[in-house]
XYZ file of C-alpha atoms in Angstrom:
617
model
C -18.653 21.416 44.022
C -21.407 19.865 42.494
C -22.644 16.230 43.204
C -21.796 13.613 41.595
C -25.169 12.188 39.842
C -25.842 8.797 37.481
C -26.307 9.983 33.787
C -29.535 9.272 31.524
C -29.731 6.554 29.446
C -29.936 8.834 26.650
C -27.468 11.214 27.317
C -25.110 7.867 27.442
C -26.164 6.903 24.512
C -24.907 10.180 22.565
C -21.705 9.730 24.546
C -20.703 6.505 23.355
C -22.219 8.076 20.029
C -19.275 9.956 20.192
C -17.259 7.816 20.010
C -18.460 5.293 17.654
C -20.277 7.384 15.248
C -18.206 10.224 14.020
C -19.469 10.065 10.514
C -22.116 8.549 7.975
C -18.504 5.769 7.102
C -18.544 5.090 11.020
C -22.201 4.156 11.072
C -22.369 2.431 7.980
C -18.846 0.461 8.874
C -20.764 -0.977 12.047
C -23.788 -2.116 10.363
C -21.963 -3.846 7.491
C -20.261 -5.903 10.347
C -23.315 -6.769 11.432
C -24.566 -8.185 8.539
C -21.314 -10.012 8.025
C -21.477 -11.456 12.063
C -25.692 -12.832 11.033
C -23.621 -14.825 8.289
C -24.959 -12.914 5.117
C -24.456 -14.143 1.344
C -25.473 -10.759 0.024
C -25.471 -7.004 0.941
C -26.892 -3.965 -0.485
C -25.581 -0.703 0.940
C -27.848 2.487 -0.357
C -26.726 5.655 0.645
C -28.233 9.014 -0.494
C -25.722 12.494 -0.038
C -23.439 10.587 0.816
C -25.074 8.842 3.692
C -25.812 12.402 4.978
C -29.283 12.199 4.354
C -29.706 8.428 4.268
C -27.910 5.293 4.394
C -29.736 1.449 4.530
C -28.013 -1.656 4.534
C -29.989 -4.843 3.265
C -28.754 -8.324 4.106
C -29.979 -11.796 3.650
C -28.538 -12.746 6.946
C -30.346 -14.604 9.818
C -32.769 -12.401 10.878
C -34.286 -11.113 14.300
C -36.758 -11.964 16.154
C -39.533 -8.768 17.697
C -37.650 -9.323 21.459
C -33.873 -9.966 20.030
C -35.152 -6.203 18.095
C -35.732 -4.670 20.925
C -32.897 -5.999 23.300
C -30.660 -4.775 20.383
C -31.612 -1.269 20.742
C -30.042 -1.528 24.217
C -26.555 -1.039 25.188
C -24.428 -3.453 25.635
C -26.739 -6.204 24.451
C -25.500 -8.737 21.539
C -25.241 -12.469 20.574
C -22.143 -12.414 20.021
C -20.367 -13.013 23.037
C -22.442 -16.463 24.451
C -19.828 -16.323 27.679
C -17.989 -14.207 29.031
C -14.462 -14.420 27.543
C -14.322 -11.492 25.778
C -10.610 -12.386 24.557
C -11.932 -15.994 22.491
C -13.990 -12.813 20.198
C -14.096 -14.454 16.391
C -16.817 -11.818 15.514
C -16.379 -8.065 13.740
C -18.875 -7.342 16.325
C -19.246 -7.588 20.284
C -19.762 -4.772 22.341
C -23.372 -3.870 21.675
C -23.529 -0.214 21.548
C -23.162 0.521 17.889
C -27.187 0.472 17.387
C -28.498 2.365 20.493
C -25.804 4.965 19.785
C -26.503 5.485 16.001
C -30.374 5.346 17.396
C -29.289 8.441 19.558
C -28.150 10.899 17.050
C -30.526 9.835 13.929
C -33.678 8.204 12.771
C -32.678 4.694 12.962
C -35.597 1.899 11.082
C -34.958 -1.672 11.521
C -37.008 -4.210 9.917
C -36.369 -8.185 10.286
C -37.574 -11.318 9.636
C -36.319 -15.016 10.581
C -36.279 -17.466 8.332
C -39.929 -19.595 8.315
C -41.190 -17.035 10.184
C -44.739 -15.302 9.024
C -43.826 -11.595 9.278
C -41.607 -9.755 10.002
C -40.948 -6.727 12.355
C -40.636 -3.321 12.186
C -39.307 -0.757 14.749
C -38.576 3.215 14.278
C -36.248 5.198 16.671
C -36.086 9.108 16.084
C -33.023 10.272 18.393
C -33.716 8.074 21.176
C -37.155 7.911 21.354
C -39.165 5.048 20.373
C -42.054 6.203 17.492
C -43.320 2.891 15.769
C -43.349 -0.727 16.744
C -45.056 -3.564 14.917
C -45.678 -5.887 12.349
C -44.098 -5.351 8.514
C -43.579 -7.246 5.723
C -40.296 -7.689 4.857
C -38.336 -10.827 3.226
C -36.131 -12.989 5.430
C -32.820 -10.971 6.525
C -32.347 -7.329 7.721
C -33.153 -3.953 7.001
C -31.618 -0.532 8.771
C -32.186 2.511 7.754
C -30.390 6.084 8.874
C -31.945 9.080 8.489
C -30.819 12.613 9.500
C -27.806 11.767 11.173
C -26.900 14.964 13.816
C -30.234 16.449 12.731
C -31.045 17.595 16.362
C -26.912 17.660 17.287
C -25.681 21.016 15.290
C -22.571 20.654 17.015
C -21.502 17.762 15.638
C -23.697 18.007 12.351
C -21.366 21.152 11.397
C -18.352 18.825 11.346
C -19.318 16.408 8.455
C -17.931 17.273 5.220
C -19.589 17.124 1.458
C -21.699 14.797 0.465
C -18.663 13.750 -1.757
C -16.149 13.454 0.545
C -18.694 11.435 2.664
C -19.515 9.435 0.021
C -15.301 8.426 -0.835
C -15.309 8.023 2.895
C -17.979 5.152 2.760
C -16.735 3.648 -0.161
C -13.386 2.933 1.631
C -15.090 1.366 4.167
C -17.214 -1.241 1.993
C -13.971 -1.862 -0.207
C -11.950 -2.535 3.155
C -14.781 -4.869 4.549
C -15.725 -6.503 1.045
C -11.494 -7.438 0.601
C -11.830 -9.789 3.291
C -14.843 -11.464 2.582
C -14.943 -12.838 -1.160
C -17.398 -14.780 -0.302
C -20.237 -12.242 0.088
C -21.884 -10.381 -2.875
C -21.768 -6.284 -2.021
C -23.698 -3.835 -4.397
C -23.582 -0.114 -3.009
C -25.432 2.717 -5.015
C -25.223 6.151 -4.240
C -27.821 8.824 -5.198
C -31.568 9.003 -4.595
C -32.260 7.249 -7.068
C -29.198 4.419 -7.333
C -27.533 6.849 -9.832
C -24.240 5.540 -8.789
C -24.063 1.478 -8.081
C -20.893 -0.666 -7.948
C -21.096 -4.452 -7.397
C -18.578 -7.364 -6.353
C -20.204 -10.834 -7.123
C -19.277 -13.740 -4.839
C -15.756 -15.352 -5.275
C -14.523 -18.255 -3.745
C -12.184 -18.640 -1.057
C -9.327 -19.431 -3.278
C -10.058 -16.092 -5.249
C -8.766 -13.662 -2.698
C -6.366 -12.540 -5.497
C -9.221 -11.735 -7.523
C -11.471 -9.780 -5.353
C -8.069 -7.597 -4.312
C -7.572 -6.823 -7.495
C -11.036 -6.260 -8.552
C -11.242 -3.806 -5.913
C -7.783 -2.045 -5.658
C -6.662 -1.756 -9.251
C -6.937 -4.631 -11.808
C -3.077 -4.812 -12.657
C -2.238 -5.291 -8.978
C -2.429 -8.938 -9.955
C 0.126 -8.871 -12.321
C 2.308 -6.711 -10.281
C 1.866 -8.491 -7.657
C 3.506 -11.678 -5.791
C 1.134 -14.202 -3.778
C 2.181 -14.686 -0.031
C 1.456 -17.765 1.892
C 3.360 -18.237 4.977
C 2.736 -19.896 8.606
C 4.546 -20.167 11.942
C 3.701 -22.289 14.788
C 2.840 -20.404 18.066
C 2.032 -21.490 22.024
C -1.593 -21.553 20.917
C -1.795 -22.516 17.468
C -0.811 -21.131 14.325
C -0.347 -17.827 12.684
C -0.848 -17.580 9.180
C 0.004 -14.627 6.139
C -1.889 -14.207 3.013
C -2.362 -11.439 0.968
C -1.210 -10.037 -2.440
C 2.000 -7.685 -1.993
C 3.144 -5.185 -4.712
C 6.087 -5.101 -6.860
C 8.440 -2.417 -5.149
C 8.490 -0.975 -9.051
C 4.542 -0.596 -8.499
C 4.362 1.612 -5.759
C 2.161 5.391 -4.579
C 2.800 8.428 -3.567
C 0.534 8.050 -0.167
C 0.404 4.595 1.852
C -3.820 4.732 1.144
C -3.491 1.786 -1.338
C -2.381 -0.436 1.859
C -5.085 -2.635 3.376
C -4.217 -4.617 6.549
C -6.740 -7.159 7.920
C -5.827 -9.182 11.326
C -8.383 -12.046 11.890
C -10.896 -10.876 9.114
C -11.114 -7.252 10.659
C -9.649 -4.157 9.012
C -7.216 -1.927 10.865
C -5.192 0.763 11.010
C -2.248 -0.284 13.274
C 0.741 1.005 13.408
C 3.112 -1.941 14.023
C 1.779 -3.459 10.828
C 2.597 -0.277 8.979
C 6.176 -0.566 10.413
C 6.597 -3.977 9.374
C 5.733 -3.169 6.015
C 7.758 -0.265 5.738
C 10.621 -2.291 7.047
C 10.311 -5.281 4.344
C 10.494 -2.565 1.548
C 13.512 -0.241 2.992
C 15.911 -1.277 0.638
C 13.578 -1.146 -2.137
C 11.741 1.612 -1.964
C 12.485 5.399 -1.627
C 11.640 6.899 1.669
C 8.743 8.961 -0.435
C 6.987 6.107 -1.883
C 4.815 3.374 -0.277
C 3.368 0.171 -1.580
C 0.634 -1.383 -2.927
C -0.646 -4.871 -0.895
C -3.641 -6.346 0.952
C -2.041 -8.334 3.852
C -4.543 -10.712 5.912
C -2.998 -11.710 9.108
C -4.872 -15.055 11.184
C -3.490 -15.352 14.610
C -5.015 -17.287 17.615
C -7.670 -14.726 19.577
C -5.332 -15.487 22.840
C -2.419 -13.403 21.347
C -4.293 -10.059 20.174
C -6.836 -8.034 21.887
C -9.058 -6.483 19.376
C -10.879 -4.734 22.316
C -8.146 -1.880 22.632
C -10.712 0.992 20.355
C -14.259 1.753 20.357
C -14.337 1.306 16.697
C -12.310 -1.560 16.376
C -9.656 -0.686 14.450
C -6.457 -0.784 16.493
C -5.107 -4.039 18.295
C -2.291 -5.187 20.577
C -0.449 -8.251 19.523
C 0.990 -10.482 22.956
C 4.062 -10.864 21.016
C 4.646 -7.220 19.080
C 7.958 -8.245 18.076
C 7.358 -11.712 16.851
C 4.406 -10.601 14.833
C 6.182 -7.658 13.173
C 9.306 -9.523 12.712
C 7.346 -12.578 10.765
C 5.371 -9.775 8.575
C 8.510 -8.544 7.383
C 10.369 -12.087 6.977
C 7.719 -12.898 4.916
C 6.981 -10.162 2.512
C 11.039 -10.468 1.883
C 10.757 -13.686 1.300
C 7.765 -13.668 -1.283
C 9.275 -10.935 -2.680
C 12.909 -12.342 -2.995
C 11.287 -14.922 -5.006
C 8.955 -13.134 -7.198
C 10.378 -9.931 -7.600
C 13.173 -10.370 -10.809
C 10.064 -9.483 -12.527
C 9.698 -5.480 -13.466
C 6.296 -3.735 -13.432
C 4.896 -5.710 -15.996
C 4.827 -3.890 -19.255
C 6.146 0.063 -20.018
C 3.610 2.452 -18.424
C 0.936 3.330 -20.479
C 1.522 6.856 -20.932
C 4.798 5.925 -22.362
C 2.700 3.356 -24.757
C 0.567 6.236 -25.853
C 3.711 8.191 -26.952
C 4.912 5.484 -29.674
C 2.732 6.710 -32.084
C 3.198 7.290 -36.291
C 4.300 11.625 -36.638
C 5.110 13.245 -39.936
C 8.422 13.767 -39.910
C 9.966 17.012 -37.997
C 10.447 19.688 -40.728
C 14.071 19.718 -41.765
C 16.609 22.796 -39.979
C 17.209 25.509 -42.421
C 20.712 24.507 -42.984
C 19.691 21.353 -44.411
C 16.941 22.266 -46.408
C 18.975 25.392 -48.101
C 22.124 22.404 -48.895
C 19.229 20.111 -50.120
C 17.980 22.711 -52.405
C 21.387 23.605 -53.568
C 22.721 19.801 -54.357
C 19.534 19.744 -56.375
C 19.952 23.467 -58.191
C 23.313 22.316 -59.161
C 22.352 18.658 -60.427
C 19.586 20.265 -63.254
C 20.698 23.074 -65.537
C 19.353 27.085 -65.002
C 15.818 27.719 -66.921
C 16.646 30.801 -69.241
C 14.884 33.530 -67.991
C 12.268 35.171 -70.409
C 12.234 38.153 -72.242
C 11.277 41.185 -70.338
C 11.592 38.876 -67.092
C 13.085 40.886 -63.608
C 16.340 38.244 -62.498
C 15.323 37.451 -58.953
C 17.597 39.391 -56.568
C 20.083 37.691 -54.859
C 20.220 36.788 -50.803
C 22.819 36.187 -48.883
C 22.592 32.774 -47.156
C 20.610 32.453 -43.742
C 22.962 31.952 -40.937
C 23.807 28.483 -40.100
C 21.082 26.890 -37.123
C 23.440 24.920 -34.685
C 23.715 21.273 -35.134
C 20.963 18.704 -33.233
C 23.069 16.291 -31.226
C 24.400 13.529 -32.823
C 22.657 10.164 -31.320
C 24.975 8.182 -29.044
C 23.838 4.129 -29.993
C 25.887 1.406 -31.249
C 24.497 -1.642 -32.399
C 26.012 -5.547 -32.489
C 26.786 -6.915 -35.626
C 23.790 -8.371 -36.898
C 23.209 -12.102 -36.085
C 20.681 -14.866 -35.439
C 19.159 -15.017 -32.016
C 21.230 -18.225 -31.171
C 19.495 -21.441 -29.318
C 20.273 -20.960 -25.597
C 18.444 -17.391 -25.915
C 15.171 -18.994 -24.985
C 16.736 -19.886 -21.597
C 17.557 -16.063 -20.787
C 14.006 -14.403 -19.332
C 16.108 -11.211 -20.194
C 17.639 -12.442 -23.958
C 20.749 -11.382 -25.737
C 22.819 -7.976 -25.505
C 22.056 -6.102 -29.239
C 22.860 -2.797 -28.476
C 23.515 0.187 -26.225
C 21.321 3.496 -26.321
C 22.842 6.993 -25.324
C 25.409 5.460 -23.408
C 22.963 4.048 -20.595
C 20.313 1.897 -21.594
C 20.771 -1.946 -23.171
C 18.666 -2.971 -25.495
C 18.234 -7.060 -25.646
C 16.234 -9.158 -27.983
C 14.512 -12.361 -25.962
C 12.756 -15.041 -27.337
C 9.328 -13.442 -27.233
C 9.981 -9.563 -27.163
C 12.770 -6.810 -26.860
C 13.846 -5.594 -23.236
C 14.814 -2.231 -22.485
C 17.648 -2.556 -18.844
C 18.840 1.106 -17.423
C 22.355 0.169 -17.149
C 22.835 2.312 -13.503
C 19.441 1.306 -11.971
C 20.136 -2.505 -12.355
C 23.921 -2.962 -11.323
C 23.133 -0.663 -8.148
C 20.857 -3.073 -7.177
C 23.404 -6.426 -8.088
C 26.591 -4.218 -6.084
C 23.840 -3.518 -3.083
C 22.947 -7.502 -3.272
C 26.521 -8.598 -3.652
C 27.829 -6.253 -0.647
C 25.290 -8.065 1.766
C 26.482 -11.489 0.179
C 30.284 -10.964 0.594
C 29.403 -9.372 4.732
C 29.454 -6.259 3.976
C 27.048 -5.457 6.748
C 29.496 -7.067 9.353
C 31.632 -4.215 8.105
C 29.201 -1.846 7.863
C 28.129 -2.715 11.322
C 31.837 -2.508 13.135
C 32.002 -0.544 15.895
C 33.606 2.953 16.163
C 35.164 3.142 19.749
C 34.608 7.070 20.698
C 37.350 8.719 22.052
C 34.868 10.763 24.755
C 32.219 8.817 25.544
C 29.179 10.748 24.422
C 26.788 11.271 27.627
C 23.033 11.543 26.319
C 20.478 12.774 28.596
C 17.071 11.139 28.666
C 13.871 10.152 30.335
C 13.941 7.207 32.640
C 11.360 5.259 31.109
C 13.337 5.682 27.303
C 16.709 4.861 29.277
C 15.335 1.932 30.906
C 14.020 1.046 26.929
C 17.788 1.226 26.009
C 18.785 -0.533 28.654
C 17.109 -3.439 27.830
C 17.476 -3.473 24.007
C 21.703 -2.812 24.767
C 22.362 -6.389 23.869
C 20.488 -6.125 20.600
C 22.264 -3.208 19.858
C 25.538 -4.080 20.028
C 25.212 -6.513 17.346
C 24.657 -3.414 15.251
C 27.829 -1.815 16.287
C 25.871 0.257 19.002
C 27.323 -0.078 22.662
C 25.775 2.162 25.216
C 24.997 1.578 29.099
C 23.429 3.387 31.450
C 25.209 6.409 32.771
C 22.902 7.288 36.051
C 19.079 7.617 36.270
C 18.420 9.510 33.400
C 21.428 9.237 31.064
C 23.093 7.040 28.301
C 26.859 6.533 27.616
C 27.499 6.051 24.482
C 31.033 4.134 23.782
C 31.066 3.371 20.287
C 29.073 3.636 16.950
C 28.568 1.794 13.982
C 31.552 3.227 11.874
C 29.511 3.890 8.415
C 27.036 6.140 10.582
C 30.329 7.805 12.522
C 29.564 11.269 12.321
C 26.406 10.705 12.649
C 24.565 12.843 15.956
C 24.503 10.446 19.122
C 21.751 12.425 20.933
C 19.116 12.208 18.261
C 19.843 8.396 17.109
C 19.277 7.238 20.626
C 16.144 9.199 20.881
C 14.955 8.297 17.792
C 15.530 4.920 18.540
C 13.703 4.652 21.961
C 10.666 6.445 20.241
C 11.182 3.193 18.008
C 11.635 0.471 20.799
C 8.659 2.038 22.543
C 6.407 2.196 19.824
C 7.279 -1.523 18.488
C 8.891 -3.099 21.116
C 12.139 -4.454 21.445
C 13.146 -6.639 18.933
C 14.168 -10.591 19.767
C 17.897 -10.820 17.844
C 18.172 -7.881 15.688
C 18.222 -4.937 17.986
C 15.891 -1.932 16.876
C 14.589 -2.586 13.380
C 15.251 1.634 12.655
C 19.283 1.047 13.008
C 19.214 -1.520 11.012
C 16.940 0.182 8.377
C 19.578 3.305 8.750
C 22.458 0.935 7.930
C 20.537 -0.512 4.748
C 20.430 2.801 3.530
C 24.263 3.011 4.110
C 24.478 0.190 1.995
C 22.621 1.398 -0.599
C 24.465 4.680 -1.006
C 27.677 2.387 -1.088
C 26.146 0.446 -3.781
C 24.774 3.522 -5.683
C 28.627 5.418 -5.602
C 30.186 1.661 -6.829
C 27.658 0.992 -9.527
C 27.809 1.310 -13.682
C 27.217 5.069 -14.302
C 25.062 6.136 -17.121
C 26.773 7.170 -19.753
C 29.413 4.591 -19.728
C 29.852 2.558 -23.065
C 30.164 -1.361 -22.334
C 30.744 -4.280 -24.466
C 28.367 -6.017 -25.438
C 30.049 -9.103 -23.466
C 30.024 -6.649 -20.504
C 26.397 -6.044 -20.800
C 25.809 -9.612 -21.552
C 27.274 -10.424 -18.209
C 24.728 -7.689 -17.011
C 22.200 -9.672 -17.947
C 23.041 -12.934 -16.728
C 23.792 -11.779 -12.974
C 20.423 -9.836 -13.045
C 18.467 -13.281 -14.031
C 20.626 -15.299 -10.856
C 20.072 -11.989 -8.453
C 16.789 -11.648 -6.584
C 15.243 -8.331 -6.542
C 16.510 -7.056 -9.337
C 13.389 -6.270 -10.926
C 14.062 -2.633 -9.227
C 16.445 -0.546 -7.748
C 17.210 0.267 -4.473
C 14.625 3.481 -4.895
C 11.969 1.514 -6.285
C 12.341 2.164 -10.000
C 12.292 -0.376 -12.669
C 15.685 -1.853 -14.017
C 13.970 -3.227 -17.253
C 11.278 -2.751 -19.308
C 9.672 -5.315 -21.712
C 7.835 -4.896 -25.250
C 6.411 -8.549 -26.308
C 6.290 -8.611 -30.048
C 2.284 -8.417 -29.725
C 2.757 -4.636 -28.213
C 6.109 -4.071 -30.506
C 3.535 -5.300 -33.922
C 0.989 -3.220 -32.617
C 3.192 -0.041 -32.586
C 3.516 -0.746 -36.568
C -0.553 -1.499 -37.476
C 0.476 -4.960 -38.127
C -2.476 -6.366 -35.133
């Protein structure tokens, strides 16, 4: 067996490099932080390929001196950790390896200056080994430059991807790190020669709104509803901000979902969960949504030192955390959300356009052109003139379908209109869709789509999740094998459970009895819900009243197919005092601005966009 022996320095280094720096984005995501921790106003991020062939990031931060240079270029050396409480971390930054790693595997340049001082300095690290140290002149802030990243490390070098799929890769990383911070100006260019160059100016702190916008789509803002929330904890106070998407403005792909806790972006799963469990009733399972959520909790109750890239953390209080994230996107969005995506989609714009009219069907035109044959009298034919054979008629073409609207009797929009955000019942299209006349525009309501979501609504009103929620007493107890560790899980969260209708207790080591069931999930298969659920009690904890959040999302959805089944169908004709009535409930009902899949109830045409249809702006 061979001895155990104490590795070089720089065979470490290309360790940790392993771990840190698995692409041009990783590299470039750690020195951006670094800029941001030396408390810069302004950074320039210049990549070339990429970043595959170069990357430099230019700040105007504090500055190093020649010793802090070279103490930096050793691992686990920073300034940002002054004692040794690594849990009191308020930096992006702290456990000094990012630049002796990057140092290992490329040609790493930095150049600094102080502020005041006379020059600046310059040092030059080719894969590990040290090739140029002294005096430069450079202005006051930092300077690092990558080169040839994996040059001498095929292994890994054969791994990175395009030069354009590096590229989106970086980009995603300066758009995450630039969200958080409005108050820092960030220009990146790509190509040798800048070809490419986007820039965010500095905001203030109160536009967060703005600089989420600017950088995930500009209508987010307007599809959007501001959160603001706080909650006392043991060590101070934990705070929610962010912008959070209409359900009716929503992705294919949960990409367009940017989570920040303390300032620092991650990828966490129990922050996914919570968001997917605020939007369960609102969204199909297939779509995601569109927010920027920035999460401030006291450094005693998360440990951001769980990842050598920083971007996982574990929360003290799992539960309490998730269960305020998803209190209080309901809650902004119970308040904001009677509002549809605002305006028809574009596309749909675009088709509203002036056509020649469709060419009439042969049947038509041949009774057009005999009603006007009959109505003159025949020319004479002249002499020595053939008469023009005759034809039998063309078969008949079958009749287009005859359109299914009715209309109101014509009358003035009366006073109280102006009070109704949704206006006056004028008519009914094909049977399914209302159209209303408001004070400023005309509003298009799917009849279906919108009273699904007021039956869903009014069922969880009038307790229809108590009934939903009764237990189902089985005649056989159903006996569920498991692991221990998933039975103790179950165990614990049995209380919790029962509230849902669930009652199970442990049946021996490694078994669950399970006595009854929620009766609107009856027939449902005992072995995989309680397996599914301890996959969801172990990956989120157990939950503080509720029991596991992934029952109660599968009971929602019961709910919602209730509510679907008792709703309006299209194609039923109504009133107009029945749609009326519509109308009214939808403006006193909170998220009614969709239905329970995420699609719009209503549209809206202002008369601006309805005048514009005709030329008349």
């Amino acid at each position: 067996m061979a001895q155990i022996r104490r590795l070089p320095n720089e065979l470490v280094n290309r360790i940790a490099a392993g771990e840190v720096v698995e692409r041009p984005a990783a590299a470039l995501k750690e020195l951006v932080e670094n800029a941001i921790d030396a408390g810069a106003r302004r950074i320039v991020v210049a990549l070339v390929d990429g970043g595959l062939t170069r990357l430099e990031v230019t700040d105007d931060g504090c500055g190093m001196s020649p010793d802090d240079m070279a103490l930096a270029l050793e691992r686990h050396a920073t300034s940002k950790l002054p004692d040794d409480a690594i849990e009191m971390v308020s930096t992006l930054g702290f456990r000094g390896e990012a630049l002796p790693s990057i140092a290992s595997v490329a040609r790493l340049t930095l150049e600094s200056r102080v502020a005041g001082a006379a020059d600046g300095w310059c040092r030059v690290i080719d894969h590990g080994q040290l090739v140029e140290d002294g005096p430069a002149a450079v202005p006051h802030g930092t300077r690092v430059r990558v080169e040839q990243i994996f040059a001498k490390v095929p292994a890994r070098r054969k791994f990175l991807r395009t030069p354009r799929s590096e590229y989106i890769a970086c980009l995603d990383i300066v758009r995450r790190l630039a969200m958080a911070r409005p108050d820092i100006a960030f220009t990146l260019e790509n190509g040798a020669e800048g070809k490419t160059r986007k820039g965010l100016s500095t905001q203030s702190d109160e536009a967060l709104a703005t600089r989420v916008s600017q950088i995930v789509a500009r209508e987010l803002k307007d599809n959007a509803v501001e959160i603001e929330l706080a909650r006392e904890t043991p060590h101070g106070v934990m705070r929610l901000t962010g912008l959070a998407g209409l359900p009716t403005y929503n992705r294919g792909v949960a990409d367009h979902q940017y989570l920040f806790v303390n300032g620092r972006p991650v990828r966490d799963k129990l922050l996914t969960g919570a968001v997917r469990g605020a939007y369960s009733d609102m969204l199909a399972r297939d779509r995601h949504a569109v927010l920027a959520l920035f999460l401030d909790i006291p450094p005693q109750d998360v440990d951001v030192n769980v990842h050598p890239a920083k971007t996982e953390v574990r929360f003290r209080d799992s539960a309490g955390v998730r269960g305020f994230i998803v209190s209080g996107l309901r809650q902004a969005l119970a308040s904001g959300d009677r509002r549809s995506a605002q305006g028809p989609d574009r596309g749909a714009m675009a088709r509203w356009q002036a056509e020649p009219l469709p060419e009439q069907p042969a049947a038509m035109r041949s009774i057009f052109e005999v009603s006007q044959l009959s109505a003159q009298p025949a020319p004479s034919a002249a002499l020595g003139e053939p008469r023009p054979a005759w034809n039998a008629p063309t078969p008949a073409a079958p009749s287009p379908a005859l359109p299914s609207g009715r209309a109101e009797e014509a009358a003035p929009l009366p006073q109280e209109a102006a009070q109704y955000p949704l206006g006056i019942a004028r008519g009914q299209v094909a049977n399914t869709y209302i159209v209303a006349e408001s004070a400023d525009g005309l509003v298009l309501v799917d009849q279906h789509a919108a009273h699904e979501r007021l039956v869903l609504e009014r069922l969880k009103r009038e307790g229809a999740e108590e009934a939903v929620t009764r237990s189902q007493a089985l005649l056989v107890p159903d006996v569920v094998e498991m692991d221990e560790a998933d039975c103790d899980r179950l165990e614990d969260a049995a209380e919790g459970l029962a509230r849902y209708g669930l009652q199970v207790e442990r049946f021996g080591p490694a078994a669950m009895l399970v006595r009854a069931v929620p009766s609107a999930i009856a027939k449902a298969d005992t072995n995989k819900l309680l397996r599914d659920l301890a996959d969801d009690i172990a990956k989120h904890g157990k939950q503080e009243d509720s029991g596991s959040l992934l029952l109660a999302e599968r009971l929602e959805y019961v709910l919602a197919t209730m509510a679907c089944h008792g709703s309006v169908r299209a194609g039923r004709a109504l009133s107009v005092a029945e749609m009326n009535a519509l109308l009214r409930e939808m403006e006193a009902t909170p998220r009614t601005g969709q239905c329970n899949h995420g699609r719009p109830t209503w549209v809206k045409l202002s008369m601006e966009d309805v005048e514009k249809l005709f030329g008349r702006h």
